PDB file of C-alpha atoms and ligand atoms in Angstrom:
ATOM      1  CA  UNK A   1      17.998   7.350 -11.175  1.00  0.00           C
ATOM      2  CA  UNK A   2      16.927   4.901 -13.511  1.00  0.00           C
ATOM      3  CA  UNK A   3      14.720   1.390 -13.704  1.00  0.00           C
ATOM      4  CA  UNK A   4      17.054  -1.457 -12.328  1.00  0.00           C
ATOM      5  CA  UNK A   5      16.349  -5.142 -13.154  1.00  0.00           C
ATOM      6  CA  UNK A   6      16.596  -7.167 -10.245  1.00  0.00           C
ATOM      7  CA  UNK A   7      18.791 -10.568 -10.559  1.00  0.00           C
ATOM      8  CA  UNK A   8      17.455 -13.967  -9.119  1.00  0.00           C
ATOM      9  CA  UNK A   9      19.270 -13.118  -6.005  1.00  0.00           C
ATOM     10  CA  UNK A  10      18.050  -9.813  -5.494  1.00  0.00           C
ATOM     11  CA  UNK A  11      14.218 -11.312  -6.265  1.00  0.00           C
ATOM     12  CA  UNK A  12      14.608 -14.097  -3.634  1.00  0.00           C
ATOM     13  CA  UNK A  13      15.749 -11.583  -0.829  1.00  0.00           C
ATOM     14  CA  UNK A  14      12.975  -9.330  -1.734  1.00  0.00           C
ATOM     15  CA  UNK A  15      10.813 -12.400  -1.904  1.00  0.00           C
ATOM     16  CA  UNK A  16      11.615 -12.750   2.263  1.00  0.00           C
ATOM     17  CA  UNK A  17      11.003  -9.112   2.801  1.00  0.00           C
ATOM     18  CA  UNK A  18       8.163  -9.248   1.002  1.00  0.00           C
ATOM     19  CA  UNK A  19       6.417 -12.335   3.351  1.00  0.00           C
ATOM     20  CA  UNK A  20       7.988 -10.272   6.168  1.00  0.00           C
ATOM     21  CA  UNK A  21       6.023  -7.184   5.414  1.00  0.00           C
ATOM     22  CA  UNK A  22       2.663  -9.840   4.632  1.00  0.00           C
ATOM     23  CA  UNK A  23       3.051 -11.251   7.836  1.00  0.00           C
ATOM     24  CA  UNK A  24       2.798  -8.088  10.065  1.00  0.00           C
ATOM     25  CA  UNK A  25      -0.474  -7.348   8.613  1.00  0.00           C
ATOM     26  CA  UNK A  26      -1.501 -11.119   9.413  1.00  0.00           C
ATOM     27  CA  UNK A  27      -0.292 -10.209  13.104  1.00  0.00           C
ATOM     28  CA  UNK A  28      -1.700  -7.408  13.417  1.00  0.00           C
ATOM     29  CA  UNK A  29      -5.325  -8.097  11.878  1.00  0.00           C
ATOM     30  CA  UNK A  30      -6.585  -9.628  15.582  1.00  0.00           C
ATOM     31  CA  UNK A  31      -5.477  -6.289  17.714  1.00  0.00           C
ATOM     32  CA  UNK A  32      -7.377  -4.009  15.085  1.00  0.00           C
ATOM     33  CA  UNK A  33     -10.199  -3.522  17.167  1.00  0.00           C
ATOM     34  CA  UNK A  34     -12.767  -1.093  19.026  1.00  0.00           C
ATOM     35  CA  UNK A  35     -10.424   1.116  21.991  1.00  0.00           C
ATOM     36  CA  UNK A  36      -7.294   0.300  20.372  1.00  0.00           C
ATOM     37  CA  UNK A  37      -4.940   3.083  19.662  1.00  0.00           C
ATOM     38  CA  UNK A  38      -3.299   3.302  16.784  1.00  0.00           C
ATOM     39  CA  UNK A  39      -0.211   3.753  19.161  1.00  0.00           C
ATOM     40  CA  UNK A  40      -0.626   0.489  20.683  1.00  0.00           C
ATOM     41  CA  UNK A  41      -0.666  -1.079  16.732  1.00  0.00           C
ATOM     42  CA  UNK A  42       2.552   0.695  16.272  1.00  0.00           C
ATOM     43  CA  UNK A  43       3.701  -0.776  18.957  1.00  0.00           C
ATOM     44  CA  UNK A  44       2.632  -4.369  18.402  1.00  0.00           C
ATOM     45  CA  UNK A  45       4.421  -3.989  14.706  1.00  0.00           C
ATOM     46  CA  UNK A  46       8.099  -1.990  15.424  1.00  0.00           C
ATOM     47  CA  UNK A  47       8.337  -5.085  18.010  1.00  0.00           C
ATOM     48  CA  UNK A  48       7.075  -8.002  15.863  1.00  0.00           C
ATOM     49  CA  UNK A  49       9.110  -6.562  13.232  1.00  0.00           C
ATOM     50  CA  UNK A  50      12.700  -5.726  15.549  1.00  0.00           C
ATOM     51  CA  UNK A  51      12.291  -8.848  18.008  1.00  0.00           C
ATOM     52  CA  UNK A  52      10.972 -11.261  15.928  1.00  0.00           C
ATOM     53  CA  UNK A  53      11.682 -10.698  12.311  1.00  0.00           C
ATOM     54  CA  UNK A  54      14.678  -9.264  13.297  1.00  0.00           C
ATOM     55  CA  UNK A  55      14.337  -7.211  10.380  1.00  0.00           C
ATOM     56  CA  UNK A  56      13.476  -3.169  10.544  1.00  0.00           C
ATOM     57  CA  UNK A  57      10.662  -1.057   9.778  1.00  0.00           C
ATOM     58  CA  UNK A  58      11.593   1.583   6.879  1.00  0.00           C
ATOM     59  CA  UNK A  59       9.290   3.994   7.762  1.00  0.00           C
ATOM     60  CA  UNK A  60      10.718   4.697  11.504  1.00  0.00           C
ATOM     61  CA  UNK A  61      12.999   8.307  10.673  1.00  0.00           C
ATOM     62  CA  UNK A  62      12.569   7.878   6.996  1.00  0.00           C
ATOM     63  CA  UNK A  63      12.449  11.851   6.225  1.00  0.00           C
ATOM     64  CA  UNK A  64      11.937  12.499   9.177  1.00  0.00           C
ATOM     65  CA  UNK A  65       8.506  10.314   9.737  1.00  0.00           C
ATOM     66  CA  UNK A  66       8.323   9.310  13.740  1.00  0.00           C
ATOM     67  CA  UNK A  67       6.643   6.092  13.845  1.00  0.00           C
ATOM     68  CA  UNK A  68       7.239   2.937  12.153  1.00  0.00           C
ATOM     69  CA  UNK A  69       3.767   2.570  10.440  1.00  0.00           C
ATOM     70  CA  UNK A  70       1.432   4.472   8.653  1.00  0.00           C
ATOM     71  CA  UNK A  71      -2.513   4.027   9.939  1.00  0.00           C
ATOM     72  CA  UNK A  72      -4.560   6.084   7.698  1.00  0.00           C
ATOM     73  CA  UNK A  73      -8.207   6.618   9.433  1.00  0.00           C
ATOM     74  CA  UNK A  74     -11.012   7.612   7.369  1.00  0.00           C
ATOM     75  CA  UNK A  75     -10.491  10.598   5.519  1.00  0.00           C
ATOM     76  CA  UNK A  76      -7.386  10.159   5.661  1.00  0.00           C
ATOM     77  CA  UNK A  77      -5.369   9.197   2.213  1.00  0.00           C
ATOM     78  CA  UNK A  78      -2.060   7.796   3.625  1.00  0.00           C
ATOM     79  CA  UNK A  79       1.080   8.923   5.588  1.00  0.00           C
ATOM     80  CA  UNK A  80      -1.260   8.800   8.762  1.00  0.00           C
ATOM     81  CA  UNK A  81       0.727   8.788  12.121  1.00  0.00           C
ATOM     82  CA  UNK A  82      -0.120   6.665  14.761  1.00  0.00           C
ATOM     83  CA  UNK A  83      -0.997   8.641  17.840  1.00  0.00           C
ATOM     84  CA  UNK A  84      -3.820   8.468  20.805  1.00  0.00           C
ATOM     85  CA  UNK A  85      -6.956   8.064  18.514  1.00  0.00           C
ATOM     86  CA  UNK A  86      -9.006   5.071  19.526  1.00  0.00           C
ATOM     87  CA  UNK A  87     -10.387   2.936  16.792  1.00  0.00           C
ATOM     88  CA  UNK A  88     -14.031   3.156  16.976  1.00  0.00           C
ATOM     89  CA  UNK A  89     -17.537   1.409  15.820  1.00  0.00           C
ATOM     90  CA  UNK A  90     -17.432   1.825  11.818  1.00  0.00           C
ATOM     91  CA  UNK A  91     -13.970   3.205  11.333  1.00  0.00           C
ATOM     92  CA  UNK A  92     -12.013   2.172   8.035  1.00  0.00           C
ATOM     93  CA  UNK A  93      -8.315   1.920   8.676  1.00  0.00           C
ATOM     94  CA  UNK A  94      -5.163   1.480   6.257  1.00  0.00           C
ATOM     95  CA  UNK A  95      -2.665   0.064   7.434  1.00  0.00           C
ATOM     96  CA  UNK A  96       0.959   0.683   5.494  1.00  0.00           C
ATOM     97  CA  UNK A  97       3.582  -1.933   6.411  1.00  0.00           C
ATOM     98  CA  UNK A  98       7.379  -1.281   4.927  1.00  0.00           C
ATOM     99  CA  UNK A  99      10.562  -3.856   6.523  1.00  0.00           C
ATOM    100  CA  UNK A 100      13.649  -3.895   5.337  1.00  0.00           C
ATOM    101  CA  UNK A 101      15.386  -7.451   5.533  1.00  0.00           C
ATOM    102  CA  UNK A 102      19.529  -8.382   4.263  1.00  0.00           C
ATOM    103  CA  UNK A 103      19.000  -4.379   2.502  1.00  0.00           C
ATOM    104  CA  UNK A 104      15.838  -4.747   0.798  1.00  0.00           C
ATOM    105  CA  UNK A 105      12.372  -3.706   0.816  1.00  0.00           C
ATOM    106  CA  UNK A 106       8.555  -4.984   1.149  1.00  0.00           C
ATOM    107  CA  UNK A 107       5.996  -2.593   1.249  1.00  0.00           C
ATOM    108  CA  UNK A 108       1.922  -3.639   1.320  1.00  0.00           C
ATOM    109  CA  UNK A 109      -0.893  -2.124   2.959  1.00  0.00           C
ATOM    110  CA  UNK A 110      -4.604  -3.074   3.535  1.00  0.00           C
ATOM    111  CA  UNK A 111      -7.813  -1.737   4.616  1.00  0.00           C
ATOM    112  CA  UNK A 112      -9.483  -2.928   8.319  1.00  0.00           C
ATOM    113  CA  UNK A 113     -12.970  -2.251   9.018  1.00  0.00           C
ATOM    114  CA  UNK A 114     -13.585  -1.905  12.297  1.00  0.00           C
ATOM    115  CA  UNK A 115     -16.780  -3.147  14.287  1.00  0.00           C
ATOM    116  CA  UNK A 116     -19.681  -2.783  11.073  1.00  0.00           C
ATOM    117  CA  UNK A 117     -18.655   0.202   8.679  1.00  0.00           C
ATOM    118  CA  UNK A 118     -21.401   2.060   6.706  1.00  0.00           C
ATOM    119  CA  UNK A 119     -22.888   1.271   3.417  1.00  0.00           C
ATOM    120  CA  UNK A 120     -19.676   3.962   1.427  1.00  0.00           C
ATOM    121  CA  UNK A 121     -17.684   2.378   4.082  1.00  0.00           C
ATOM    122  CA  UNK A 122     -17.478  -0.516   2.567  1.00  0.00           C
ATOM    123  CA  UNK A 123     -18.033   0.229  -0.922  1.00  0.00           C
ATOM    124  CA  UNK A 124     -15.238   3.028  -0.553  1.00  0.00           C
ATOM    125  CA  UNK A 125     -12.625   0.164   0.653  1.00  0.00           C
ATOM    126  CA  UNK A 126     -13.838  -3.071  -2.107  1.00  0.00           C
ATOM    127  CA  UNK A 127     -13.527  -0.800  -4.835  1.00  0.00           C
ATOM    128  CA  UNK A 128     -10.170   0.250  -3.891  1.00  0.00           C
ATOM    129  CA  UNK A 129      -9.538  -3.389  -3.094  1.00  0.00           C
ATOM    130  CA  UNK A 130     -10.779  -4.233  -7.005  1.00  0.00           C
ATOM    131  CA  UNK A 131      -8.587  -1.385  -8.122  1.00  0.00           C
ATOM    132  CA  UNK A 132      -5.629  -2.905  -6.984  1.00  0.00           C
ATOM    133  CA  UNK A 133      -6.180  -6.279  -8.483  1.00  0.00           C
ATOM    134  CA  UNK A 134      -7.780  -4.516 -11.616  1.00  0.00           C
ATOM    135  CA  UNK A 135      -4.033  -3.505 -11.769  1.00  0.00           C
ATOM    136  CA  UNK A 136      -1.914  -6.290 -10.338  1.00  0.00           C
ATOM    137  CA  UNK A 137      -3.902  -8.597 -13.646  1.00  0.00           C
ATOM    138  CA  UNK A 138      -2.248  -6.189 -16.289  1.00  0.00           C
ATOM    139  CA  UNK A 139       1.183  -6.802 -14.651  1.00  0.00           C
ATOM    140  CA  UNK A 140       3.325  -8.719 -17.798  1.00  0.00           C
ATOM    141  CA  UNK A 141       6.376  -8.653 -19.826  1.00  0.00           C
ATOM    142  CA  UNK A 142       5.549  -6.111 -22.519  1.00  0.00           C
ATOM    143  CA  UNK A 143       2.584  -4.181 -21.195  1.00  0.00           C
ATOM    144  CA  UNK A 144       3.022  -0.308 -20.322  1.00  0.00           C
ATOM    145  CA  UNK A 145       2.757   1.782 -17.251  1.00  0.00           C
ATOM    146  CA  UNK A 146       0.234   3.327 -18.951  1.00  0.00           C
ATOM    147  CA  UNK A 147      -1.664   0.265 -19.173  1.00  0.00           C
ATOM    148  CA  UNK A 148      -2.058  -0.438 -15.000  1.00  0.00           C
ATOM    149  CA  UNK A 149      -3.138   3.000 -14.362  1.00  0.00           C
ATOM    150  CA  UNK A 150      -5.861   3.074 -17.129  1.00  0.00           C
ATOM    151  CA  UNK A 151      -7.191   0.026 -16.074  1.00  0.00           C
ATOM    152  CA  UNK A 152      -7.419   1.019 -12.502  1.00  0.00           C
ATOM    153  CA  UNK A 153      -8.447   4.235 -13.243  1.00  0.00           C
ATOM    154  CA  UNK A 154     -11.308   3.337 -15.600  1.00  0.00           C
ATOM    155  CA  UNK A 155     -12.615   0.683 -13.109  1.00  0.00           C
ATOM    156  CA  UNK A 156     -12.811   3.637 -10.152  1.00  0.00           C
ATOM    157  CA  UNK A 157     -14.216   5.813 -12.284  1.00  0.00           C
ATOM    158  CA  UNK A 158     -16.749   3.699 -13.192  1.00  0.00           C
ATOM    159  CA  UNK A 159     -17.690   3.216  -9.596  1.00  0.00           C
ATOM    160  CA  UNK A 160     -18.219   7.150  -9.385  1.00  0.00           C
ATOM    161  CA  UNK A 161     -15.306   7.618  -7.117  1.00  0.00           C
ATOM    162  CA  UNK A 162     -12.061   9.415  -8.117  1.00  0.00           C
ATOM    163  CA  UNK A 163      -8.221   8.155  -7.790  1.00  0.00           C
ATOM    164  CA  UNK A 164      -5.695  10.375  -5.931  1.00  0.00           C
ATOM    165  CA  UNK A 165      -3.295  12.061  -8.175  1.00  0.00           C
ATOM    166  CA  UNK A 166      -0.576  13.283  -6.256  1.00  0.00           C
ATOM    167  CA  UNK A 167       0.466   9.843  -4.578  1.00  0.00           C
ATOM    168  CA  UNK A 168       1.631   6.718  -6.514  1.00  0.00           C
ATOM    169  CA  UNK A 169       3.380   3.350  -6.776  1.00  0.00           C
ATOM    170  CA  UNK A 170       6.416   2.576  -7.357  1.00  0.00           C
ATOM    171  CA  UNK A 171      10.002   1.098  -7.990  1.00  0.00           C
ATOM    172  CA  UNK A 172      11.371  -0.652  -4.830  1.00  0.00           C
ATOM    173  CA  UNK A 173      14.165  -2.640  -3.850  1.00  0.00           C
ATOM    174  CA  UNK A 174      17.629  -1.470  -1.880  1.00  0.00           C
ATOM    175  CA  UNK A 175      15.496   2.292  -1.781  1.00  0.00           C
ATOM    176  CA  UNK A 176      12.127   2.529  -0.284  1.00  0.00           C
ATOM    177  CA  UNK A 177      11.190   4.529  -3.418  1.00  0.00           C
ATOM    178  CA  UNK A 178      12.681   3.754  -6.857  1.00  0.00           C
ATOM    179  CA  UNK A 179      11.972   4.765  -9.734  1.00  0.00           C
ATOM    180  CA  UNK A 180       9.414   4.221 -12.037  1.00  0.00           C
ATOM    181  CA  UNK A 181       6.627   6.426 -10.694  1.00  0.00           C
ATOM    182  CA  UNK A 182       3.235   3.872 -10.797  1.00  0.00           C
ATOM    183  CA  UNK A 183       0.694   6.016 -11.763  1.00  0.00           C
ATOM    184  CA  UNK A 184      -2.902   5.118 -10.817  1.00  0.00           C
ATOM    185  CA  UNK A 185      -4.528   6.790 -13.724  1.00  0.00           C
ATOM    186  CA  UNK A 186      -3.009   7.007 -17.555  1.00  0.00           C
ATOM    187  CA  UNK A 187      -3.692   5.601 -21.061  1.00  0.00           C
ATOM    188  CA  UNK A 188      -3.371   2.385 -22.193  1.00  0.00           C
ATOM    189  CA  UNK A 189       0.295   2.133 -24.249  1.00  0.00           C
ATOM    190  CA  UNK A 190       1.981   5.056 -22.849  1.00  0.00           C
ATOM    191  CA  UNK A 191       4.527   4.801 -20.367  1.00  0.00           C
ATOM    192  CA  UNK A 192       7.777   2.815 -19.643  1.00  0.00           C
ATOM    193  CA  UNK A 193       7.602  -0.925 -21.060  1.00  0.00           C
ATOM    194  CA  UNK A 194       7.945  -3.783 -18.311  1.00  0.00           C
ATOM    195  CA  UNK A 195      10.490  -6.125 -18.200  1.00  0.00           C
ATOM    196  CA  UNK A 196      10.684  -9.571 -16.485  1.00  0.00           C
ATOM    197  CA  UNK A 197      12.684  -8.131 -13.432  1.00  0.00           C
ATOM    198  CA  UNK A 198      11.448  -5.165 -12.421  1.00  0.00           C
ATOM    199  CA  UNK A 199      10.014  -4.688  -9.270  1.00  0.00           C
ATOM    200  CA  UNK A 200       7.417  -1.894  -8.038  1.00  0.00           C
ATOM    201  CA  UNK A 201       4.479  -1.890  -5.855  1.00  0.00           C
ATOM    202  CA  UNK A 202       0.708  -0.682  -6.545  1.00  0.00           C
ATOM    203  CA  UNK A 203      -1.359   1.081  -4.159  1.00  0.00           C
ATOM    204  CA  UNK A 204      -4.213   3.002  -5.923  1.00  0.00           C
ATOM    205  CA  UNK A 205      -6.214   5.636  -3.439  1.00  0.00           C
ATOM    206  CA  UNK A 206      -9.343   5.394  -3.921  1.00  0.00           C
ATOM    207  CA  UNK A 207     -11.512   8.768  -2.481  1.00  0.00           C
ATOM    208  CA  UNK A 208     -15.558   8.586  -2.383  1.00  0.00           C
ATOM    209  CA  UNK A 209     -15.736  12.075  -3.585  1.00  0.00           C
ATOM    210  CA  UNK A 210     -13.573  14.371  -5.226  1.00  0.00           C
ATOM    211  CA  UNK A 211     -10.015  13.642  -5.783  1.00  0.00           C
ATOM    212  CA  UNK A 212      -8.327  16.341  -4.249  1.00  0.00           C
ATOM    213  CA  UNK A 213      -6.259  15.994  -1.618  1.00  0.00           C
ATOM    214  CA  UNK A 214      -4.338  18.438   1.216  1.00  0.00           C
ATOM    215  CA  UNK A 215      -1.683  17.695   3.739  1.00  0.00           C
ATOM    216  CA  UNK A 216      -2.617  18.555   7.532  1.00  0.00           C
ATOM    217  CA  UNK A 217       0.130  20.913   9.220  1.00  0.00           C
ATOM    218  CA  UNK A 218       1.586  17.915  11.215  1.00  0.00           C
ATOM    219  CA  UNK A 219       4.060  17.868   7.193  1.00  0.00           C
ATOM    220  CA  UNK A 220       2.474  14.061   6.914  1.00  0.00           C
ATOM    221  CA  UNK A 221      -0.877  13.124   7.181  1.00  0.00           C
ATOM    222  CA  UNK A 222      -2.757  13.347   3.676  1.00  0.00           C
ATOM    223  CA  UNK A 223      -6.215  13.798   4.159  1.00  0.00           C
ATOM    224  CA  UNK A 224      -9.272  14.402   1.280  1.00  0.00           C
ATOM    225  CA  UNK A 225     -10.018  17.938   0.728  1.00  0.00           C
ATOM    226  CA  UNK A 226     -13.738  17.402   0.726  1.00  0.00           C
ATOM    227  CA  UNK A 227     -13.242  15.222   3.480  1.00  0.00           C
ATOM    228  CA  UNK A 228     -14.851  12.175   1.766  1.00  0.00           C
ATOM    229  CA  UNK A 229     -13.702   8.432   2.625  1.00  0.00           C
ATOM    230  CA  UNK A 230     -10.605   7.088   0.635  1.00  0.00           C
ATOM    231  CA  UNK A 231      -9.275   3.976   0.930  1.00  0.00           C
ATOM    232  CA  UNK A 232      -5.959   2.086   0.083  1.00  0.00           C
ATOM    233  CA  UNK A 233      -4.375  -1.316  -0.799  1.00  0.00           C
ATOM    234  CA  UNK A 234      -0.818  -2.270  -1.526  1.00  0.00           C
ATOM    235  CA  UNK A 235       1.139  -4.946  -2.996  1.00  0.00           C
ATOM    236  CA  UNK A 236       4.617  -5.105  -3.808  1.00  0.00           C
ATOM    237  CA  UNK A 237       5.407  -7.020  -7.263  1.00  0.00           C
ATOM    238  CA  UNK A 238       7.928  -8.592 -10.112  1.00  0.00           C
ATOM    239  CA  UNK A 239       7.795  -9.199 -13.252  1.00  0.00           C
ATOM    240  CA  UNK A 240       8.238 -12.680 -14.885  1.00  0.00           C
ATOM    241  CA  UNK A 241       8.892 -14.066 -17.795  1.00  0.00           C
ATOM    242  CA  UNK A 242       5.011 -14.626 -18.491  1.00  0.00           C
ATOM    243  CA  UNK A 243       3.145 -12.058 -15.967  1.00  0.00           C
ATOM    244  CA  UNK A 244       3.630 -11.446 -12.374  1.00  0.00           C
ATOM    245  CA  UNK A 245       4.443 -12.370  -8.820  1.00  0.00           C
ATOM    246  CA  UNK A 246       3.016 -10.906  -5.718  1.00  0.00           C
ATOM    247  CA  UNK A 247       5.849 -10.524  -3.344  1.00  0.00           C
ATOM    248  CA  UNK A 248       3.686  -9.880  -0.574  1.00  0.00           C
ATOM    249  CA  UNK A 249       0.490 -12.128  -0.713  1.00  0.00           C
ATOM    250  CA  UNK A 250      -0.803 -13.124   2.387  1.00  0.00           C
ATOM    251  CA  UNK A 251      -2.262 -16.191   3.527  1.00  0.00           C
ATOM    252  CA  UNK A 252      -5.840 -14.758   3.450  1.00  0.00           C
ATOM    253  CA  UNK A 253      -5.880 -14.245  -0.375  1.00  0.00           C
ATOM    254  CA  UNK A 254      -4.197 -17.287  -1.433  1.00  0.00           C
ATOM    255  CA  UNK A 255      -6.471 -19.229  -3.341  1.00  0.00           C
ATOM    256  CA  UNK A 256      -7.821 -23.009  -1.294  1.00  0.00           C
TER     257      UNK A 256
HETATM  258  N1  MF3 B   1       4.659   2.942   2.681  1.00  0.00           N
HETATM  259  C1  MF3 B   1       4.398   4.152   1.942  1.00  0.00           C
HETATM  260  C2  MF3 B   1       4.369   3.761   0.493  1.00  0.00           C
HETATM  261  O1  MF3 B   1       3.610   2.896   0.176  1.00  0.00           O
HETATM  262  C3  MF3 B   1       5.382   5.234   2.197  1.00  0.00           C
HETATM  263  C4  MF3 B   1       5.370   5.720   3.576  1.00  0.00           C
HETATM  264  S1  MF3 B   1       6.584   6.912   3.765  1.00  0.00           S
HETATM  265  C5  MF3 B   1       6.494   7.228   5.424  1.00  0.00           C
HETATM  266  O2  MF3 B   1       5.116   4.182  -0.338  1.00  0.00           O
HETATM  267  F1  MF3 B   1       7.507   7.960   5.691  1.00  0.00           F
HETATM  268  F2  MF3 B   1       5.339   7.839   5.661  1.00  0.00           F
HETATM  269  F3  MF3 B   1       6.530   6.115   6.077  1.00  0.00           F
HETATM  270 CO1   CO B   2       4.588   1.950  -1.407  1.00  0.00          CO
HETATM  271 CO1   CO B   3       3.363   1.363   1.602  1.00  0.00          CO
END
């Protein structure tokens, strides 16, 4: 498969699934509390999504996956499934929203801490937070692949944590995952050159320790070898004639 350049049409229905995907992590943001499960925030989202979006959640049977979000806990990198764990006092938790709406995709994901998280709790989650945006800023007509993971990867590096490896961004629109590959780590002017059109998400995974990762025997759940913290943001973007737009901003970043 190669790169496709999306048309004004194509960018304006992404543009809605985009918000939609935003908006479940607005909805969800109040339930994500002590003694939830991570069941019950499944729940909440398949039917905020089906009922009320009317729109449907990718990840629900995509290869096989049973739920229709991820909730990463902890040590856990991403792919979580939501089960019978409650959320507890100082828990981080990713959560990995993907809708499909008129055949395309919005995918975004952001950290919750729940009741007060430890010191590496919370530095674990705002430098993965700054990682993101560290790459989101290079996003322009012009720049290189290469350029978005270096900068991301020089920034969490920096912080003396480590970027996953095995997991990356990348290309989305009528497929969940397109291609390019979005690497979170690279050097600066290698890789594919953007174009004003293309659109592709970035979700560094940040780990407190090493960078190593394995996947538990449940085929899914990607957890940190040594069992340190990691920690995960999302945005799905496009290209513009002079930078970028974030497809999936929500209302608690916009600036005023
Ligand atoms: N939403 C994830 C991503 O950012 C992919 C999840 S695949 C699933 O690419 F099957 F686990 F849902
Ligand atoms: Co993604
Ligand atoms: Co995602």
């Amino acid at each position: 498969m190669s790169v496709t350049i999306k048309t004004p049409e194509e960018i304006e229905k992404m543009r809605v699934a985009g918000r939609m995907a935003a908006e479940v992590l607005e909805m969800i943001e109040p339930h994500v509390r002590v003694g939830v499960t991570t069941d019950e925030l499944d729940r909440l989202c398949h039917d905020h999504i089906v009922n009320v979006q009317k729109a449907t959640p990718a990840p629900l049977n995509y290869r096989g996956f049973p739920r229709s979000i991820c909730t990463s806990l902890n040590h856990q990198v991403c792919h979580g499934i939501p089960g019978e764990r409650q959320l507890k006092d100082g828990d981080i938790l990713n959560i990995d929203i993907t809708v499909i709406h008129e055949g395309y995709h919005g995918d975004t994901s952001r950290m919750f801490m729940v009741g007060k998280p430890s010191v590496k709790a919370r530095r674990v989650v705002e430098v993965a937070h700054e990682a993101l945006w560290r790459g989101i800023r290079e996003v322009a007509p012009g720049v290189r692949l290469g350029d978005i993971g270096h900068a991301i990867q020089t920034y969490v590096e920096a912080q003396r944590c480590s970027v996953v490896r095995e997991y990356c961004g990348h290309g989305i629109g009528r497929k969940f995952h397109e291609d390019p590959q979005v690497l979170h780590f690279g050097k600066p002017g290698e890789g594919l050159e953007l174009r004003p059109g293309m659109t592709f998400t970035i979700e560094p995974m940040v780990n407190l320790g090493k960078r190593h990762t394995k996947v538990l025997a449940d085929g899914w759940t990607v957890v940190t070898k040594d069992h340190s913290l990691s920690a995960q943001w999302e945005h799905t973007l496009v290209v513009t004639e002079d930078g970028y737009e974030i497809l999936t901003l929500r209302c608690d970043e916009r600036p005023g």
